[in-house]
Amino acid sequence: MTQRMIILPIDNWNFSNNRPIFSHLSWLGTCLVILIFPLLAYASSTPVSQTGATLQSIHQDLSKNVDLQQLLSWQKTVRVISDNAHQCITERSSNLNQIDKSLGILGSTVAGEPKNLSALRLKLQGEQKNLSGELAACKVLAVASADLSQQISKKRDALHAEMLLRHDHGIWKQAVALQSVSAATWIDEQHFWLAHNGRSIFAQQNLQISIGIGVFIFVLLLFLRASLAKIIWRTLNLPNIQHNFYHYIALLAGIAAVATATDLTDTLSPLIVLILGTWGGYVPISMLLALALSPSGVVSRHLSWKPQTLRPTLRTLRFIAALSVFGLTWINISSNDPLSPIGQVFFASIYHLVLLGAVFWLVWQTGNRKSFRAYPLLRILILLALIATAIFTTIGYRNLSNYLFFGLLMSLLAFGVGLFFSWTVADFWIHTAQKSGLWQHLLRQRLGLQEDQPLPWIIWFSAMSYTAVWLGVAAFILYAWGLTHTGFTLIGKYFITGFAIGSFHIQPFRWVIAVLLLVLLFNINTLIQKYLSDNSRIIGHMESGARHSVLSIVRYAGFIIAVLIALSTAGVALHNLAIIAGALSVGIGFGLQNIVNNFVSGLILLLERPIRVGDWVQVGTTQGYVQKMSIRYTLILTFDRTEVFVPNSELISGQVTNWMYTNSVLRLMIPFSIAHDADIPLVKQLLVAEGQNHPDVLQDDPRGIPPTALLLDVNENALQFYLRVYLEDCNKSYNVQTDLRASVVESLLRHNVTLAHQQQDVHIIPSRILPTDGNMAQPTGGH
């Protein structure tokens, strides 16, 4: 068998062992290896027998006292043996199947058959026997290696738990022990920090000159920063937000000058390194924090925080940044510190408590602010974890405290950086999708797009950017909690080769490829539809209904083909679709017709998009705006602010009026009844003038006709005029009608044009008038 080295990850700090069955199988694995050892030597090659001896030796040494490094080495060895055993099982099983098929073709021995046929049969039977022995040996190795791997993992977890839960001196005992440090040690400590090359650092002239150079450069740039800022801003046209960086430049330049001078003059003592390292790391971090938390920065734009909210958060973050840089610098130079380890542990515990307090205050502050107030449970869990870490630090569980301290702080840092980068990516893609911009204009010209057409693939590039950012955050958090390179290697292996859930084998890599392929095929289908609709030589001779049918068939066929190809790429057996279709047909026969009808109608609506969210539609007697579209129903918000759930089947089978399908332009015909004696040309002029004066009415626009006055009816009561106008936004229909009616009526009244009223002629017949006293009235000869 070929030997393949595979690095096995550490199951980080997993204290639970829920596999008691393997403890009962430990003796069984050893017995199998011992009993099968002669078979291994006979049936397999020498490396197989050596592998069995290796497993037996590891099992015997496992009962002894071993350290973590030895367990990790054994675990890697057992993993290699297990992988080789499974590969052997696969290869030998395949070879046995081929030999069985060959023997089945040859059949049993027949009298008088050719000698070469009998020799071939005997040869195949011998190979079958050898392969069967090797297959049995490989299966025994697979079982034994799996059992041994479980034992190693169990012992490794026990060692991890013992290390984490080891109790050392509490912070009070550490302080008491610090008092017992000898005077000579304190003198060495003083010399370590305050002396260099046998002399006090304050008495070294070269150090004083170096500090003077740094102070001079700092003061010089402090006076010149305003003029330099103006020159740089005018030359590079930088935004105003970056002006805040120039007061950091002077400090950073001064620190760099002091560091360079002290290094050249060999006066770089540990104390100077600590000071310069702290300030040198703090300044650029403060610049980034100022950029992110400025009133026009990324954080304020997405969280809508006011300046008075940003300032205290910025101060707290700066304090945490200063502490973090100080701690990193101190760790790098503390290896040569003459102070005893317990004394250093005391100062490290104090540092932990101060930094934990600062992070606690930051979480408490941000948790009470807008946008984070909606997650109280998460804030409580973080605060409790910080308190628990501080308690463990105080009472002396140093390993557990260090583990929680590093994991919590790095997780919070990763989450904050992830939010910042995700918001930055969102702003970048929003800016990219805008119509303005030189390179966007050039890109549209290159792709043959109009200025009002969106850039393709923006949504997918944005989604991939978000995914990359948060995958990086997740990887950093896993690393912070102890996942090593071997763990990431195993995750990558499972991501590519997959894992089994029951009888179903899942390969995440194939599913990712399937999703990307599905997106690509959908976009190709869209391009094909666009090409067919724009290319009149192919379907241009057809009538509009036929062209629409062809495009619909292409759309649905492309959708089905894309889904089938994606499912096949993901590893889904397509013959299972027939079983699913049969089950659905039975369900439909038992009364699911309406549900399936709405479901299929919803798919059609989502694919064809005859109505979209935000459209003004009318379905039967329901009229309003489409607020939500789902697979089963469509939610319409009426003008009375009532929500109506319309089944999708009614939108497919019934008549739907969409006022905003191709565009939101709306034609209005506003009637006006004018008296018969009015001046018709004057009335038309007044109506047109009022229509032209309204800002929401289209004037010289190809989508509509300019305002026009029409006389469409003359009846016994009035001259019926209509003012015809076109609106760019149909949502303003009622407001525009109100404005135009009011302005037209005022204009007509100013020009003495009378509005018509309903008229009725009354004819009085004297012969039929009856007096009130019952006597007939005499005719008067008039009406």
PDB file of N, CA and C in Angstrom, residues 58 60-72 74 152 155-156 159 162:
ATOM      1  N   ILE A  58       1.857   1.229  19.269  1.00  0.00           N
ATOM      2  CA  ILE A  58       1.189   2.450  19.754  1.00  0.00           C
ATOM      3  C   ILE A  58       0.178   2.105  20.825  1.00  0.00           C
ATOM      4  N   GLN A  60       0.231  -0.358  22.927  1.00  0.00           N
ATOM      5  CA  GLN A  60       0.906  -0.707  24.175  1.00  0.00           C
ATOM      6  C   GLN A  60       1.467   0.526  24.876  1.00  0.00           C
ATOM      7  N   ASP A  61       2.028   1.458  24.106  1.00  0.00           N
ATOM      8  CA  ASP A  61       2.610   2.662  24.715  1.00  0.00           C
ATOM      9  C   ASP A  61       1.551   3.670  25.154  1.00  0.00           C
ATOM     10  N   LEU A  62       0.322   3.495  24.692  1.00  0.00           N
ATOM     11  CA  LEU A  62      -0.712   4.462  25.034  1.00  0.00           C
ATOM     12  C   LEU A  62      -1.086   4.415  26.505  1.00  0.00           C
ATOM     13  N   SER A  63      -0.859   3.279  27.151  1.00  0.00           N
ATOM     14  CA  SER A  63      -1.186   3.161  28.575  1.00  0.00           C
ATOM     15  C   SER A  63      -0.149   3.840  29.466  1.00  0.00           C
ATOM     16  N   LYS A  64       0.962   4.283  28.885  1.00  0.00           N
ATOM     17  CA  LYS A  64       2.001   4.937  29.671  1.00  0.00           C
ATOM     18  C   LYS A  64       1.727   6.440  29.743  1.00  0.00           C
ATOM     19  N   ASN A  65       2.541   7.112  30.518  1.00  0.00           N
ATOM     20  CA  ASN A  65       2.436   8.566  30.609  1.00  0.00           C
ATOM     21  C   ASN A  65       3.118   9.202  29.383  1.00  0.00           C
ATOM     22  N   VAL A  66       2.335   9.857  28.579  1.00  0.00           N
ATOM     23  CA  VAL A  66       2.839  10.483  27.353  1.00  0.00           C
ATOM     24  C   VAL A  66       2.415  11.949  27.354  1.00  0.00           C
ATOM     25  N   ASP A  67       3.162  12.736  26.584  1.00  0.00           N
ATOM     26  CA  ASP A  67       2.823  14.149  26.482  1.00  0.00           C
ATOM     27  C   ASP A  67       1.958  14.398  25.245  1.00  0.00           C
ATOM     28  N   LEU A  68       1.555  15.650  25.089  1.00  0.00           N
ATOM     29  CA  LEU A  68       0.646  16.003  24.007  1.00  0.00           C
ATOM     30  C   LEU A  68       1.307  15.872  22.646  1.00  0.00           C
ATOM     31  N   GLN A  69       2.584  16.213  22.542  1.00  0.00           N
ATOM     32  CA  GLN A  69       3.269  16.133  21.263  1.00  0.00           C
ATOM     33  C   GLN A  69       3.351  14.685  20.778  1.00  0.00           C
ATOM     34  N   GLN A  70       3.595  13.756  21.692  1.00  0.00           N
ATOM     35  CA  GLN A  70       3.641  12.354  21.303  1.00  0.00           C
ATOM     36  C   GLN A  70       2.278  11.870  20.824  1.00  0.00           C
ATOM     37  N   LEU A  71       1.229  12.315  21.491  1.00  0.00           N
ATOM     38  CA  LEU A  71      -0.122  11.940  21.054  1.00  0.00           C
ATOM     39  C   LEU A  71      -0.423  12.476  19.664  1.00  0.00           C
ATOM     40  N   LEU A  72      -0.003  13.708  19.410  1.00  0.00           N
ATOM     41  CA  LEU A  72      -0.231  14.275  18.083  1.00  0.00           C
ATOM     42  C   LEU A  72       0.525  13.498  17.019  1.00  0.00           C
ATOM     43  N   TRP A  74       1.412  10.286  17.163  1.00  0.00           N
ATOM     44  CA  TRP A  74       0.707   9.020  16.980  1.00  0.00           C
ATOM     45  C   TRP A  74      -0.580   9.201  16.174  1.00  0.00           C
ATOM     46  N   ILE A 152      -6.679   7.584  21.219  1.00  0.00           N
ATOM     47  CA  ILE A 152      -5.740   8.705  21.238  1.00  0.00           C
ATOM     48  C   ILE A 152      -6.491  10.023  21.430  1.00  0.00           C
ATOM     49  N   LYS A 155      -7.550  10.368  25.076  1.00  0.00           N
ATOM     50  CA  LYS A 155      -6.463  10.737  25.976  1.00  0.00           C
ATOM     51  C   LYS A 155      -5.997  12.166  25.715  1.00  0.00           C
ATOM     52  N   ARG A 156      -6.006  12.572  24.446  1.00  0.00           N
ATOM     53  CA  ARG A 156      -5.607  13.946  24.134  1.00  0.00           C
ATOM     54  C   ARG A 156      -6.583  14.945  24.727  1.00  0.00           C
ATOM     55  N   LEU A 159      -5.876  15.295  28.363  1.00  0.00           N
ATOM     56  CA  LEU A 159      -4.719  16.153  28.618  1.00  0.00           C
ATOM     57  C   LEU A 159      -5.065  17.622  28.419  1.00  0.00           C
ATOM     58  N   GLU A 162      -7.022  18.735  31.393  1.00  0.00           N
ATOM     59  CA  GLU A 162      -6.159  18.880  32.562  1.00  0.00           C
ATOM     60  C   GLU A 162      -5.332  20.158  32.489  1.00  0.00           C
TER      61      GLU A 162
END
